[in-house]
Structures are given as C-alpha cells and as structure tokens.
XYZ file of N, CA and C in Angstrom:
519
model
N -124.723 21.246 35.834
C -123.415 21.871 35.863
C -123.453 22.996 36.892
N -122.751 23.056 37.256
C -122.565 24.148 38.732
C -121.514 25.895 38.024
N -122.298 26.767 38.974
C -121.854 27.718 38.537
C -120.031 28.054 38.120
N -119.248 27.678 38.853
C -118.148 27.346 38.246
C -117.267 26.973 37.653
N -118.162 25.350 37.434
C -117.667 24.916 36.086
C -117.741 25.486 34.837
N -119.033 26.331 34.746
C -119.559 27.157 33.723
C -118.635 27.994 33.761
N -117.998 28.902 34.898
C -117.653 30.319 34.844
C -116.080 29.986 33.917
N -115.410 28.818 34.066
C -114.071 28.180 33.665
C -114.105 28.160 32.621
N -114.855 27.851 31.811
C -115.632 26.905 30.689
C -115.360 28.371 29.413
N -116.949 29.342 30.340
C -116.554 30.266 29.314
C -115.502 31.191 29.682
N -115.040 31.251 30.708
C -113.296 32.138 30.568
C -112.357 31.448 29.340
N -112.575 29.845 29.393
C -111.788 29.297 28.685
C -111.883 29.845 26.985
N -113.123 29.764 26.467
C -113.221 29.807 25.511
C -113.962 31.215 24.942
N -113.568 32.555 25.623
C -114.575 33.231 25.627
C -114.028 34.306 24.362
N -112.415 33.995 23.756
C -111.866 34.817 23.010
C -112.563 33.810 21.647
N -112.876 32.779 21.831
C -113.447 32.301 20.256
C -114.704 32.869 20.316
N -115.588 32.861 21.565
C -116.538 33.151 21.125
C -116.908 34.813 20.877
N -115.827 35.438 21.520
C -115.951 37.055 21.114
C -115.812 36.834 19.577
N -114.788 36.113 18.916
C -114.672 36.315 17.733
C -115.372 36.016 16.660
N -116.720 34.917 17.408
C -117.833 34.550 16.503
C -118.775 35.665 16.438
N -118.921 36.291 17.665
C -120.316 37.390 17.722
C -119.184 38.887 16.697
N -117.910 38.952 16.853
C -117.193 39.926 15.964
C -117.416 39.400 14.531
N -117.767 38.697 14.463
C -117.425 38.166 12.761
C -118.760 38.319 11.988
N -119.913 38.289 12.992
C -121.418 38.536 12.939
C -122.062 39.865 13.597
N -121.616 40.486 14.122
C -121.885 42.043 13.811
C -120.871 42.961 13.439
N -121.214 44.568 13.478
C -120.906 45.290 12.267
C -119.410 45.646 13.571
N -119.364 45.829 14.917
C -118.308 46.408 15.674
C -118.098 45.485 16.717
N -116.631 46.107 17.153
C -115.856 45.296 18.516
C -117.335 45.756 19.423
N -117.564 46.856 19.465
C -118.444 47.178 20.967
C -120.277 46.261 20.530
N -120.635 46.345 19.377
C -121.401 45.876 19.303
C -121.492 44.034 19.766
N -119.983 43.357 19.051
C -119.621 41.889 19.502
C -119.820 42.039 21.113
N -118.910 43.200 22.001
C -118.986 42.902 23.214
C -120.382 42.606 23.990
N -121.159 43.358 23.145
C -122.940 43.759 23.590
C -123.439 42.428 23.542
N -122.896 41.674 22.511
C -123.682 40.356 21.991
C -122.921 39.238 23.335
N -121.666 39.481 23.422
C -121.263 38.239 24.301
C -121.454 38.378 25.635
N -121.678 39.988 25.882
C -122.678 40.140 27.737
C -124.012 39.374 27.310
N -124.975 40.051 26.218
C -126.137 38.827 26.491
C -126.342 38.079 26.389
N -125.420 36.930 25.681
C -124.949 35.377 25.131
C -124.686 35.060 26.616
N -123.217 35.881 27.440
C -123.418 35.289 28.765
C -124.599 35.053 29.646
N -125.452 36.185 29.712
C -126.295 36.291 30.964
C -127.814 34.696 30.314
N -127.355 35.144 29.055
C -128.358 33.633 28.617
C -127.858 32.249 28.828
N -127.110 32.689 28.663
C -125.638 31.163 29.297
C -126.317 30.562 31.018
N -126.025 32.303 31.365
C -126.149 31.396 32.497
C -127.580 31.052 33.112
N -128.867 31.988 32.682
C -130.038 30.883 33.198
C -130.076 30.206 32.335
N -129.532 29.586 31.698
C -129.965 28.138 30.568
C -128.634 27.253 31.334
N -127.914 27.379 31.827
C -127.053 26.581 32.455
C -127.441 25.158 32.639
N -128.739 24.585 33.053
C -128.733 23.385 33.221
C -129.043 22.763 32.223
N -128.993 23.494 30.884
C -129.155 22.602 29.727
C -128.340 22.022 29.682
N -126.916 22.435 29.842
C -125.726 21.898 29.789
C -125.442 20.446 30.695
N -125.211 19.446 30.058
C -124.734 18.233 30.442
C -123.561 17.911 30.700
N -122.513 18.339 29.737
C -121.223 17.818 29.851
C -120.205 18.940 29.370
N -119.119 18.794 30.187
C -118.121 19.912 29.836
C -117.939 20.279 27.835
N -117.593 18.772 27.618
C -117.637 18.358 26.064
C -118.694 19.509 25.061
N -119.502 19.486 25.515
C -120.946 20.520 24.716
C -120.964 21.943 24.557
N -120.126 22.347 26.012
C -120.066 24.056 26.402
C -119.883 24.912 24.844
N -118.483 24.055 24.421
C -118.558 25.352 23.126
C -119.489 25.357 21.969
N -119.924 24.342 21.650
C -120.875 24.262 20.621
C -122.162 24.824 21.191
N -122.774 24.823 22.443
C -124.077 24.866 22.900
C -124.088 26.441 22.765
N -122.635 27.019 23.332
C -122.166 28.613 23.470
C -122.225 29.452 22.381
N -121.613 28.435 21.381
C -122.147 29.085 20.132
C -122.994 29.544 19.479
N -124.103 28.335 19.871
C -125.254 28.418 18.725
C -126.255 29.748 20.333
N -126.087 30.059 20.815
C -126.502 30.800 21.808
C -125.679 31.991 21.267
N -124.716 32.310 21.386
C -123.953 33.713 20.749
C -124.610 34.117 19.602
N -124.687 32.953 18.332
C -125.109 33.066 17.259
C -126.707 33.646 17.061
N -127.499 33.192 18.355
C -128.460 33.365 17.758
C -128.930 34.684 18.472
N -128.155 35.155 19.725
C -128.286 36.574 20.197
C -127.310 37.708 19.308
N -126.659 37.391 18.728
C -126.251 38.060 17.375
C -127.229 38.578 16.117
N -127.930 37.596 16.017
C -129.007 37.791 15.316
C -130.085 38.537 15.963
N -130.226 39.010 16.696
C -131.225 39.529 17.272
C -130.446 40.756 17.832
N -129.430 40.832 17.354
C -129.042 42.493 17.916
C -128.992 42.796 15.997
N -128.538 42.133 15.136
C -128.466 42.216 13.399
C -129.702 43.382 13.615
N -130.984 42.365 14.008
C -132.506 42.560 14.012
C -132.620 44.135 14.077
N -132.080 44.367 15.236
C -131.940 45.996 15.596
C -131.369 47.251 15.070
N -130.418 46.254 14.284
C -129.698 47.216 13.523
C -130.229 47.056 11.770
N -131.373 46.394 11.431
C -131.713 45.735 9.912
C -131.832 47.157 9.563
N -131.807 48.433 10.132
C -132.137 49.499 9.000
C -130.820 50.067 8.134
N -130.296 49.487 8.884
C -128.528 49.994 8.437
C -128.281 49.639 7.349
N -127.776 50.322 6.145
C -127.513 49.638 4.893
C -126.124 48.791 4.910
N -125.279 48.916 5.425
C -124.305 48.338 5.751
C -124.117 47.106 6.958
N -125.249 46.647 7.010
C -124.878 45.205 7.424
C -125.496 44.040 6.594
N -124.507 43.276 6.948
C -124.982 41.760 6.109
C -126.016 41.091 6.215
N -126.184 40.846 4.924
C -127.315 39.654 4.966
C -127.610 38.220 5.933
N -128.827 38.755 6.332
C -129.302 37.362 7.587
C -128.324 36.109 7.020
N -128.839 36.032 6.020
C -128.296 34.645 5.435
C -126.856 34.317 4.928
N -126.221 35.356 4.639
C -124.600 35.574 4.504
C -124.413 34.907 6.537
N -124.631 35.846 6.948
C -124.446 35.606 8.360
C -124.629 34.201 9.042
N -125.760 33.863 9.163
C -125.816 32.647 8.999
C -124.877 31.736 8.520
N -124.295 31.260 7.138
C -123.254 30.833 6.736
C -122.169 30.629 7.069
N -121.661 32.337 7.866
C -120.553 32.309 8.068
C -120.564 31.713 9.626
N -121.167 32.030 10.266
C -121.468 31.396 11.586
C -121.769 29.376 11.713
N -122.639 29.321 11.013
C -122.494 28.099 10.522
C -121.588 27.196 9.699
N -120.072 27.687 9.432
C -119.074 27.091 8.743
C -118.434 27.345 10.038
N -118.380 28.747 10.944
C -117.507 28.445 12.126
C -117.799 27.570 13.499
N -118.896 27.518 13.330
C -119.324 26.537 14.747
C -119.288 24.954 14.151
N -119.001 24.570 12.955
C -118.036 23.491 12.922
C -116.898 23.077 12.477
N -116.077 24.311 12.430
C -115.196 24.385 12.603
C -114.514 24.019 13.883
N -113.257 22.685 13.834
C -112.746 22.649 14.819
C -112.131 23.111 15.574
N -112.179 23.296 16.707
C -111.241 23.916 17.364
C -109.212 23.659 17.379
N -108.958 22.980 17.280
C -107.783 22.986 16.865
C -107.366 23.505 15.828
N -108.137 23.818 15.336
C -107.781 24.540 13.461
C -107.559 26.144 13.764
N -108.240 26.429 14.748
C -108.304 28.350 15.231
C -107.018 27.873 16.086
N -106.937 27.014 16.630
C -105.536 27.026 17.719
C -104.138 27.092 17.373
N -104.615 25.927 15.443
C -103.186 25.933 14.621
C -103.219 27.481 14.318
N -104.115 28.331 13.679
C -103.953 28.828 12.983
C -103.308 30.236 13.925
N -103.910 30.314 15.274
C -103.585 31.394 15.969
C -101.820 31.224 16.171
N -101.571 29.718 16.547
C -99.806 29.128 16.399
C -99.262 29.693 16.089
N -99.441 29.911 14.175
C -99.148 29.902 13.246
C -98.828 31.379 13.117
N -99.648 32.065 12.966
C -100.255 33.460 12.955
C -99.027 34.835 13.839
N -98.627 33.690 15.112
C -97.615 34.006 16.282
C -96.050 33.838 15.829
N -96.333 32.878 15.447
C -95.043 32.098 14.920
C -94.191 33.403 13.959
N -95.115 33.681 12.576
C -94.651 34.139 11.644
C -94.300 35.700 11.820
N -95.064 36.141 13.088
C -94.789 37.170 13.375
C -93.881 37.959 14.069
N -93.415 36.211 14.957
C -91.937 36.346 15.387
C -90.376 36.702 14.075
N -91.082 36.267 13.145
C -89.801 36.547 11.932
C -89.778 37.877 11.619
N -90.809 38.723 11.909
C -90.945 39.934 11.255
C -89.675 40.707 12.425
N -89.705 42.015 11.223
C -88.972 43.198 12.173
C -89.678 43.630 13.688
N -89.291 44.239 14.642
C -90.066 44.783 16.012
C -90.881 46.003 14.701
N -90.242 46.744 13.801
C -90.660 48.062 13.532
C -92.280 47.046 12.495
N -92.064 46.093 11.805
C -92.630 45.564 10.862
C -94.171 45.102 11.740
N -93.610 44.326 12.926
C -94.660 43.653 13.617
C -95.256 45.195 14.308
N -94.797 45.940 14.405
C -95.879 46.926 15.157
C -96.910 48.020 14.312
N -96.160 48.010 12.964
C -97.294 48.803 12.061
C -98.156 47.384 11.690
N -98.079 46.370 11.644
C -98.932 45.261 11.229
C -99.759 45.420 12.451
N -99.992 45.377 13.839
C -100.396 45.246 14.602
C -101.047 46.923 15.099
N -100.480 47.678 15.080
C -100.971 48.648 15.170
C -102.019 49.212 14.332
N -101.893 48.603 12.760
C -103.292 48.764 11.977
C -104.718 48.740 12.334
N -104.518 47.103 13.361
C -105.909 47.114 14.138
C -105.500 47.705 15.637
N -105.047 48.705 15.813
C -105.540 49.297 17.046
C -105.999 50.661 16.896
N -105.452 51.206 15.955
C -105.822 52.592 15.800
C -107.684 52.336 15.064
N -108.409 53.342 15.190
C -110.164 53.358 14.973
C -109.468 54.080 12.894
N -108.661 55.076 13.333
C -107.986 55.997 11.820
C -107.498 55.168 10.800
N -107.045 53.908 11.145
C -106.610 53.058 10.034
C -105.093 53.446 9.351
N -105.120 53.262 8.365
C -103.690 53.933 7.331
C -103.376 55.492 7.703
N -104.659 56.196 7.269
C -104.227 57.652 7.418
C -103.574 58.112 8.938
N -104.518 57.300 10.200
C -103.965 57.618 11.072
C -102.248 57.257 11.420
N -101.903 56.261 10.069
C -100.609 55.645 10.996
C -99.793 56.624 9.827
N -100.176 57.263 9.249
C -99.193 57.775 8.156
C -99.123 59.394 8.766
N -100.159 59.859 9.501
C -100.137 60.624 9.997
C -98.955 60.709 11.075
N -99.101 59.647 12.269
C -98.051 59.779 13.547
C -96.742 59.220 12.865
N -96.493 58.558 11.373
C -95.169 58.282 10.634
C -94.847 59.930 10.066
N -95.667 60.068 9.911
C -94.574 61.433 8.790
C -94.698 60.979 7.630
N -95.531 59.798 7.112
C -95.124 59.082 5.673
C -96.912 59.174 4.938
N -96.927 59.189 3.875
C -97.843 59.617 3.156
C -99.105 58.107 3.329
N -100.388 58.281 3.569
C -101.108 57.035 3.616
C -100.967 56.037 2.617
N -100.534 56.254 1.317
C -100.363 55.613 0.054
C -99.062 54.826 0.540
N -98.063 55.285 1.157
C -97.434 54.139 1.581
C -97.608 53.534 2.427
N -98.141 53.471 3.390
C -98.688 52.726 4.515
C -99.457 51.916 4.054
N -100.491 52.219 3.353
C -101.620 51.172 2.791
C -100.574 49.908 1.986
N -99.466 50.529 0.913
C -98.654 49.703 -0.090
C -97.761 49.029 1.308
N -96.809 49.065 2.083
C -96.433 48.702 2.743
C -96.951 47.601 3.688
N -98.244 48.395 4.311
C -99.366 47.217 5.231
C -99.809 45.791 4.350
N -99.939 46.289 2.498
C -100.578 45.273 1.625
C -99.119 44.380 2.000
N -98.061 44.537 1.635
C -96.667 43.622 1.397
C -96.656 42.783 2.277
N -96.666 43.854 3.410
C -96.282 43.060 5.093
C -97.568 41.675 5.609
N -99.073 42.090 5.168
C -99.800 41.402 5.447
C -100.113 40.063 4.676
N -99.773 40.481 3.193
C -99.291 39.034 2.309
C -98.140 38.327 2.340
N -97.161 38.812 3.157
C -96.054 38.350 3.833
C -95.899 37.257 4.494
N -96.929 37.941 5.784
C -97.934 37.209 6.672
C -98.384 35.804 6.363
N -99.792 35.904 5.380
C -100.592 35.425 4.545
C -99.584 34.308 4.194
N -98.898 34.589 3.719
C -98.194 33.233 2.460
C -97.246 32.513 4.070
N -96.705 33.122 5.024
C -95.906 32.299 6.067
C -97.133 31.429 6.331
N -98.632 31.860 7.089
C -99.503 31.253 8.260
C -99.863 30.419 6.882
N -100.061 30.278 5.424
C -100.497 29.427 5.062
C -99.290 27.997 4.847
N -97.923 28.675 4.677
C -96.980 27.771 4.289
C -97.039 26.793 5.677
N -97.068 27.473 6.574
C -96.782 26.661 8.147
C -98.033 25.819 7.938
N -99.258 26.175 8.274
C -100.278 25.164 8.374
C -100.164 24.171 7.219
N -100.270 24.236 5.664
C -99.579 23.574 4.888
C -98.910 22.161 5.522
N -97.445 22.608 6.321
C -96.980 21.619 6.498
C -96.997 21.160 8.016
N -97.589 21.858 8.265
C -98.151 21.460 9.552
C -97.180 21.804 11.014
N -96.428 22.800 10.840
C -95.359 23.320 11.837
C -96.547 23.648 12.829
N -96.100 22.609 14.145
C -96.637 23.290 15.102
C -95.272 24.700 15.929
N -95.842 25.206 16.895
C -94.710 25.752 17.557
C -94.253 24.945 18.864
N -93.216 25.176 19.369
C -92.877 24.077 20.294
C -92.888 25.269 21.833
C-alpha cells in the first residue's frame, strides 16, 4: 500500500478511531496521545496492510493495543479501568460494524435537529465546557441542580428519539 492510500484511509476513518483510543483511556488529550502513536505505528507497519478492506480493523487492533500501553503508564492511577474491562469494551467495538456508528451518528443528528437552538446548545455545550453543570449554571444565572435536572430530561429525550429511530430504522435522507 503506498503512502497515500494509507494517508486517505486513516483521514477517512480517523474520528472512529479517536473514539476507540477515547473510550480506552481516562482523557480527550490522553486518546489524542494514543492516536499520534497508533499513527506513527501505522505507518512503519504499512506494508502489512494488503487491502483497502482491512485498514479499519488492522487500525484498530493497533490503536487498541497502543492504548494499552499508555493504560500501562498510567496503572498507578486509581481511577482507571481494568485491563480487562478495557479489553471488552474495545473488543465488542472493533466488531462492531461500521454502519451501526454511522446509523447511530444519523440518528444522533437527526434528533437533534427537533430540539430547541437554546435546548441543542446546553446539550452540546455540556461536553465542551472541562466545568460541566456548575460551569453552565454559572454563565446561566441558574442554580447547577437545575442544569444537571434539565441536562438529565433533555439527554433522555435524546436517548428515547436515537433509540426510537434506529428501532425503526429511519435513515436521514
């Protein structure tokens, strides 16, 4: 495989695989740490690669297992997961199909188009702020106890649309 096909390959798919090395360590910056050295292993192992078909699975189990070896670094931490929790979860997502993250991201878009502009931006703004609730109750004027009760409503809101859609299988057009 030639360096560009590779470089396509993982541009293509490089938001699933951020989200495998996020789902297997403890931070966004730590995931980013894992998918620079998942890349740079990517690419001298490059000629393992045979066929376009393989890239994401081969990418995976390469993310997965330089994930584990940053875990390694961090094993003194009481707050990270078990090797073997990890494992699991990594191993239910790397066969996991890909069309199923594609419905579900659809889906996910879809339902969020129904929401209010004010509704979709405290839902979305939850994960941008590092402060969480307090920080958004802070720049509201509104007490964190409602933000948290509010964020719970809005996000099972959510929850029950992305499951009703996949359910019946609404793609978006």
């Amino acid at each position: 495989m030639n360096h560009e096909r590779f470089l396509s390959l993982f541009i293509r798919h490089e938001r699933e695989l951020a989200g495998l090395a996020r789902v297997m360590v403890p931070s966004w910056d730590a995931a980013d740490d894992v998918l620079q050295e998942s890349s740079v292993v990517m690419w001298r192992k490059i000629d393992q690669l045979q066929a376009d078909e393989e890239f994401l699975n081969w990418a995976k189990v390469i993310v997965r297992f330089e994930a584990l070896k940053h875990r390694r670094k961090l094993s003194r931490d009481r707050l990270v997961l078990s090797d073997e929790l990890v494992s699991l979860i990594a191993s239910e997502d790397i066969e996991q199909p890909c069309e199923h993250v594609a419905d579900r991201r659809s889906a996910v878009q879809e339902c969020l188009s129904e929401f209010s502009f004010e509704h979709r931006q405290l839902l979305l703004s939850s994960y941008r702020y590092t402060g969480g609730a307090a920080e958004l109750a802070e720049q509201t004027g509104v007490s964190a106890n409602s933000v948290y009760k509010k964020l719970g409503r809005l996000r099972s809101k959510l929850r029950s649309c992305v499951d009703r859609r996949l359910s019946l299988g609404i793609k978006s057009v």
